[in-house]
Amino acid sequence: MSLQHTETAGDGPLIPRPERTPGALRAACAVVAPQLLAAYDQAKDQALGEAVEHGSLKPVHAYLSHWAALIEIERHPSLAQRYHRAEYLAHVAATPESARDHLNAASAIYRDASKAVHSE
């Protein structure tokens, strides 16, 4: 049985940090956030298409960095719960100020995850 957010792994990550390759990130996504697999595949296809169209690997690097950060968040169930809660509360906020506060919280989590995967 694979670990998912409904199972506990203590305060530690559900899986080791994957390499920043399309295959490793997809495999990690399948374990920690299978509901995001379709979005992952779509993002990969879009990045590859843009890379070919523009003759640049920048879209591929951007997609890999973005998904590495998302997987970093999803590897930690309590962090993922805080991130998704902040995003949800931003969408249902009654005021722009409240939405901004929740978006700032989600952004801070994402930035920290991005720094973690780029500090390797």
Coordinates of N, CA and C in Angstrom, one line a residue:
M1 N 0.8 -1.2 0.0 CA 0.0 0.0 0.0 C 0.9 1.2 0.0
S2 N 0.6 2.2 -0.9 CA 1.4 3.4 -0.9 C 1.0 4.4 0.1
L3 N 1.9 5.2 0.6 CA 1.6 6.3 1.5 C 0.9 7.4 0.8
Q4 N -0.1 7.9 1.3 CA -0.8 9.1 0.8 C -1.1 10.0 2.0
H5 N -1.6 11.2 1.8 CA -1.9 12.1 2.8 C -2.9 11.6 3.9
T6 N -3.6 10.6 3.6 CA -4.5 10.1 4.6 C -3.8 9.2 5.6
E7 N -2.6 8.8 5.3 CA -1.8 7.9 6.2 C -0.8 8.8 6.9
T8 N -0.4 8.4 8.0 CA 0.6 9.2 8.8 C 2.0 8.7 8.6
A9 N 2.9 9.6 8.5 CA 4.3 9.2 8.5 C 5.1 10.1 9.5
G10 N 4.4 10.4 10.6 CA 5.0 11.3 11.6 C 5.1 12.7 11.0
D11 N 6.2 13.4 11.5 CA 6.4 14.7 11.0 C 7.3 14.7 9.8
G12 N 7.8 13.6 9.5 CA 8.8 13.5 8.4 C 8.1 13.4 7.0
P13 N 8.9 13.4 6.0 CA 8.4 13.3 4.6 C 7.9 11.9 4.3
L14 N 6.9 11.8 3.5 CA 6.3 10.5 3.1 C 7.3 9.7 2.2
I15 N 8.1 10.4 1.4 CA 9.0 9.8 0.5 C 10.3 10.6 0.5
P16 N 11.4 10.0 0.1 CA 12.6 10.9 -0.1 C 12.4 11.9 -1.2
R17 N 13.2 13.0 -1.1 CA 13.1 14.0 -2.1 C 13.5 13.4 -3.5
P18 N 12.7 13.5 -4.5 CA 13.0 12.9 -5.8 C 14.1 13.8 -6.5
E19 N 14.7 13.2 -7.5 CA 15.6 14.0 -8.4 C 14.7 14.9 -9.2
R20 N 15.3 15.9 -9.7 CA 14.6 16.9 -10.5 C 14.6 16.5 -12.0
T21 N 14.0 15.3 -12.2 CA 13.9 14.8 -13.6 C 12.4 14.5 -13.8
P22 N 11.9 14.6 -15.1 CA 10.5 14.3 -15.3 C 10.0 13.0 -14.8
G23 N 10.8 11.9 -15.0 CA 10.4 10.6 -14.5 C 10.3 10.5 -13.0
A24 N 11.3 11.0 -12.3 CA 11.4 11.0 -10.9 C 10.3 11.8 -10.2
L25 N 10.0 13.0 -10.8 CA 9.0 13.9 -10.2 C 7.6 13.3 -10.5
R26 N 7.4 12.7 -11.6 CA 6.1 12.0 -11.9 C 5.9 10.9 -11.0
A27 N 6.9 10.0 -10.8 CA 6.8 8.9 -9.9 C 6.4 9.4 -8.4
A28 N 7.1 10.4 -8.0 CA 6.8 11.0 -6.7 C 5.4 11.5 -6.6
C29 N 5.0 12.2 -7.6 CA 3.6 12.8 -7.7 C 2.6 11.6 -7.6
A30 N 2.9 10.5 -8.2 CA 1.9 9.4 -8.2 C 1.7 8.9 -6.8
V31 N 2.8 9.0 -6.0 CA 2.7 8.5 -4.6 C 2.1 9.6 -3.6
V32 N 2.6 10.8 -3.7 CA 2.1 11.8 -2.7 C 0.9 12.7 -3.1
A33 N 0.7 12.7 -4.4 CA -0.4 13.6 -4.9 C -1.0 13.0 -6.2
P34 N -1.5 11.8 -6.2 CA -2.0 11.2 -7.5 C -3.1 12.0 -8.2
Q35 N -3.8 12.9 -7.4 CA -4.8 13.7 -8.0 C -4.3 14.8 -8.9
L36 N -3.0 15.0 -8.8 CA -2.3 16.0 -9.6 C -1.6 15.5 -10.8
L37 N -1.7 14.1 -11.1 CA -1.0 13.5 -12.2 C -1.4 14.1 -13.5
A38 N -2.7 14.3 -13.8 CA -3.1 14.9 -15.0 C -2.5 16.3 -15.2
A39 N -2.5 17.1 -14.2 CA -2.0 18.4 -14.3 C -0.4 18.4 -14.5
Y40 N 0.2 17.4 -13.9 CA 1.7 17.2 -14.1 C 1.9 16.9 -15.6
D41 N 1.2 15.9 -16.1 CA 1.4 15.5 -17.5 C 1.1 16.7 -18.5
Q42 N 0.1 17.4 -18.2 CA -0.2 18.6 -19.0 C 0.9 19.6 -19.0
A43 N 1.4 19.9 -17.8 CA 2.5 20.9 -17.6 C 3.7 20.4 -18.4
K44 N 4.0 19.2 -18.3 CA 5.2 18.6 -19.0 C 5.1 18.8 -20.5
D45 N 3.9 18.4 -21.0 CA 3.7 18.5 -22.4 C 3.7 19.9 -22.9
Q46 N 3.2 20.8 -22.1 CA 3.2 22.3 -22.5 C 4.6 22.8 -22.5
A47 N 5.4 22.4 -21.4 CA 6.8 22.9 -21.4 C 7.6 22.4 -22.5
L48 N 7.4 21.1 -22.9 CA 8.2 20.5 -24.0 C 7.8 21.2 -25.3
G49 N 6.5 21.5 -25.5 CA 6.0 22.2 -26.7 C 6.6 23.6 -26.8
E50 N 6.6 24.3 -25.7 CA 7.2 25.6 -25.7 C 8.7 25.6 -25.9
A51 N 9.3 24.6 -25.4 CA 10.8 24.5 -25.6 C 11.1 24.3 -27.1
V52 N 10.3 23.4 -27.8 CA 10.5 23.2 -29.2 C 10.2 24.5 -30.0
E53 N 9.1 25.1 -29.7 CA 8.6 26.2 -30.4 C 9.6 27.4 -30.3
H54 N 10.2 27.6 -29.1 CA 11.1 28.7 -28.9 C 12.6 28.4 -29.0
G55 N 12.8 27.1 -29.2 CA 14.2 26.7 -29.2 C 15.0 27.0 -28.0
S56 N 14.4 26.8 -26.8 CA 15.0 27.1 -25.5 C 14.5 26.1 -24.5
L57 N 15.5 25.8 -23.6 CA 15.1 24.8 -22.5 C 14.5 25.5 -21.3
K58 N 14.4 26.8 -21.3 CA 13.9 27.6 -20.2 C 12.5 27.1 -19.8
P59 N 11.6 26.8 -20.7 CA 10.3 26.3 -20.2 C 10.4 24.9 -19.5
V60 N 11.3 24.1 -19.9 CA 11.5 22.8 -19.3 C 12.1 23.0 -17.9
H61 N 13.1 23.9 -17.7 CA 13.6 24.1 -16.4 C 12.6 24.7 -15.5
A62 N 11.8 25.6 -16.0 CA 10.7 26.2 -15.2 C 9.7 25.2 -14.7
Y63 N 9.3 24.3 -15.6 CA 8.3 23.2 -15.2 C 9.0 22.3 -14.2
L64 N 10.2 21.9 -14.4 CA 10.9 21.1 -13.4 C 11.0 21.7 -12.0
S65 N 11.4 23.0 -12.0 CA 11.5 23.7 -10.8 C 10.2 23.9 -10.0
H66 N 9.1 24.2 -10.8 CA 7.8 24.3 -10.2 C 7.3 23.0 -9.6
W67 N 7.4 22.0 -10.4 CA 6.9 20.7 -9.9 C 7.8 20.1 -8.8
A68 N 9.1 20.4 -8.8 CA 9.9 20.0 -7.7 C 9.4 20.7 -6.4
A69 N 9.1 21.9 -6.5 CA 8.6 22.7 -5.3 C 7.2 22.1 -4.8
L70 N 6.3 21.8 -5.8 CA 5.0 21.3 -5.4 C 5.2 19.9 -4.7
I71 N 6.0 19.1 -5.3 CA 6.3 17.7 -4.7 C 6.9 17.9 -3.3
E72 N 7.8 18.9 -3.2 CA 8.4 19.1 -1.9 C 7.3 19.4 -0.8
I73 N 6.3 20.2 -1.2 CA 5.2 20.5 -0.3 C 4.4 19.2 0.0
E74 N 4.1 18.5 -1.1 CA 3.2 17.3 -0.9 C 3.9 16.2 -0.2
R75 N 5.2 16.1 -0.1 CA 6.0 15.1 0.6 C 5.7 15.2 2.1
H76 N 5.3 16.4 2.6 CA 5.1 16.6 4.0 C 3.6 16.9 4.2
P77 N 2.9 15.9 4.7 CA 1.4 16.0 4.9 C 0.9 17.3 5.6
S78 N 1.6 17.6 6.7 CA 1.1 18.8 7.5 C 1.3 20.1 6.7
L79 N 2.5 20.1 6.0 CA 2.8 21.3 5.2 C 1.8 21.4 4.0
A80 N 1.5 20.3 3.4 CA 0.6 20.2 2.3 C -0.8 20.7 2.7
Q81 N -1.2 20.2 3.9 CA -2.5 20.6 4.4 C -2.6 22.1 4.7
R82 N -1.5 22.7 5.2 CA -1.5 24.2 5.4 C -1.5 24.9 4.1
Y83 N -0.7 24.4 3.1 CA -0.7 25.1 1.8 C -2.0 25.1 1.1
H84 N -2.7 23.9 1.1 CA -4.0 23.8 0.4 C -5.1 24.6 1.2
R85 N -5.0 24.6 2.5 CA -5.9 25.4 3.3 C -5.8 26.8 3.0
A86 N -4.6 27.3 2.9 CA -4.3 28.7 2.6 C -4.9 29.1 1.2
E87 N -4.6 28.2 0.2 CA -5.1 28.4 -1.1 C -6.7 28.5 -1.1
Y88 N -7.3 27.5 -0.5 CA -8.7 27.4 -0.4 C -9.3 28.7 0.3
L89 N -8.7 29.1 1.4 CA -9.2 30.3 2.1 C -9.1 31.5 1.3
A90 N -8.0 31.6 0.5 CA -7.8 32.7 -0.4 C -9.0 32.8 -1.4
H91 N -9.4 31.7 -1.9 CA -10.4 31.6 -3.0 C -11.8 32.0 -2.4
V92 N -12.0 31.7 -1.1 CA -13.3 31.9 -0.5 C -13.4 33.1 0.4
A93 N -12.3 33.9 0.4 CA -12.2 35.0 1.3 C -13.3 36.1 1.0
A94 N -13.7 36.7 2.1 CA -14.8 37.7 2.0 C -14.3 39.0 1.5
T95 N -13.0 39.3 1.8 CA -12.4 40.6 1.5 C -11.1 40.4 0.7
P96 N -10.7 41.4 -0.1 CA -9.4 41.3 -0.8 C -8.2 41.2 0.2
E97 N -8.4 41.9 1.3 CA -7.3 41.8 2.3 C -7.1 40.4 2.9
S98 N -8.2 39.8 3.2 CA -8.2 38.4 3.7 C -7.6 37.5 2.7
A99 N -8.0 37.6 1.4 CA -7.5 36.8 0.3 C -6.0 37.0 0.2
R100 N -5.6 38.2 0.3 CA -4.1 38.5 0.2 C -3.3 37.9 1.3
D101 N -3.9 37.9 2.5 CA -3.2 37.3 3.6 C -3.0 35.8 3.4
H102 N -4.1 35.1 2.9 CA -4.0 33.7 2.7 C -3.1 33.4 1.5
L103 N -3.1 34.2 0.5 CA -2.2 34.0 -0.6 C -0.7 34.2 -0.2
N104 N -0.5 35.2 0.7 CA 0.8 35.4 1.2 C 1.3 34.1 2.0
A105 N 0.4 33.5 2.7 CA 0.8 32.3 3.5 C 1.1 31.2 2.5
A106 N 0.3 31.0 1.5 CA 0.6 29.9 0.5 C 1.9 30.2 -0.2
S107 N 2.1 31.4 -0.6 CA 3.3 31.8 -1.3 C 4.6 31.6 -0.4
A108 N 4.5 31.9 0.8 CA 5.6 31.6 1.7 C 6.0 30.1 1.8
I109 N 5.0 29.3 1.9 CA 5.2 27.9 1.9 C 5.8 27.4 0.6
Y110 N 5.3 27.9 -0.5 CA 5.9 27.6 -1.9 C 7.3 28.1 -2.0
R111 N 7.6 29.3 -1.6 CA 9.0 29.8 -1.6 C 9.9 29.0 -0.8
D112 N 9.5 28.6 0.4 CA 10.4 27.8 1.2 C 10.7 26.4 0.6
A113 N 9.6 25.8 0.0 CA 9.8 24.6 -0.7 C 10.7 24.7 -1.9
S114 N 10.6 25.8 -2.6 CA 11.5 26.0 -3.8 C 12.9 26.2 -3.3
K115 N 13.1 26.9 -2.3 CA 14.5 27.1 -1.7 C 15.1 25.7 -1.3
A116 N 14.2 24.9 -0.7 CA 14.7 23.6 -0.2 C 15.2 22.7 -1.3
V117 N 14.5 22.7 -2.4 CA 14.9 21.8 -3.5 C 16.0 22.4 -4.4
H118 N 16.2 23.7 -4.3 CA 17.3 24.3 -5.0 C 18.6 24.4 -4.2
S119 N 18.5 24.1 -2.9 CA 19.7 24.2 -2.1 C 20.5 22.9 -2.1
E120 N 20.0 21.9 -2.8 CA 20.7 20.6 -2.8 C 22.1 20.7 -3.4

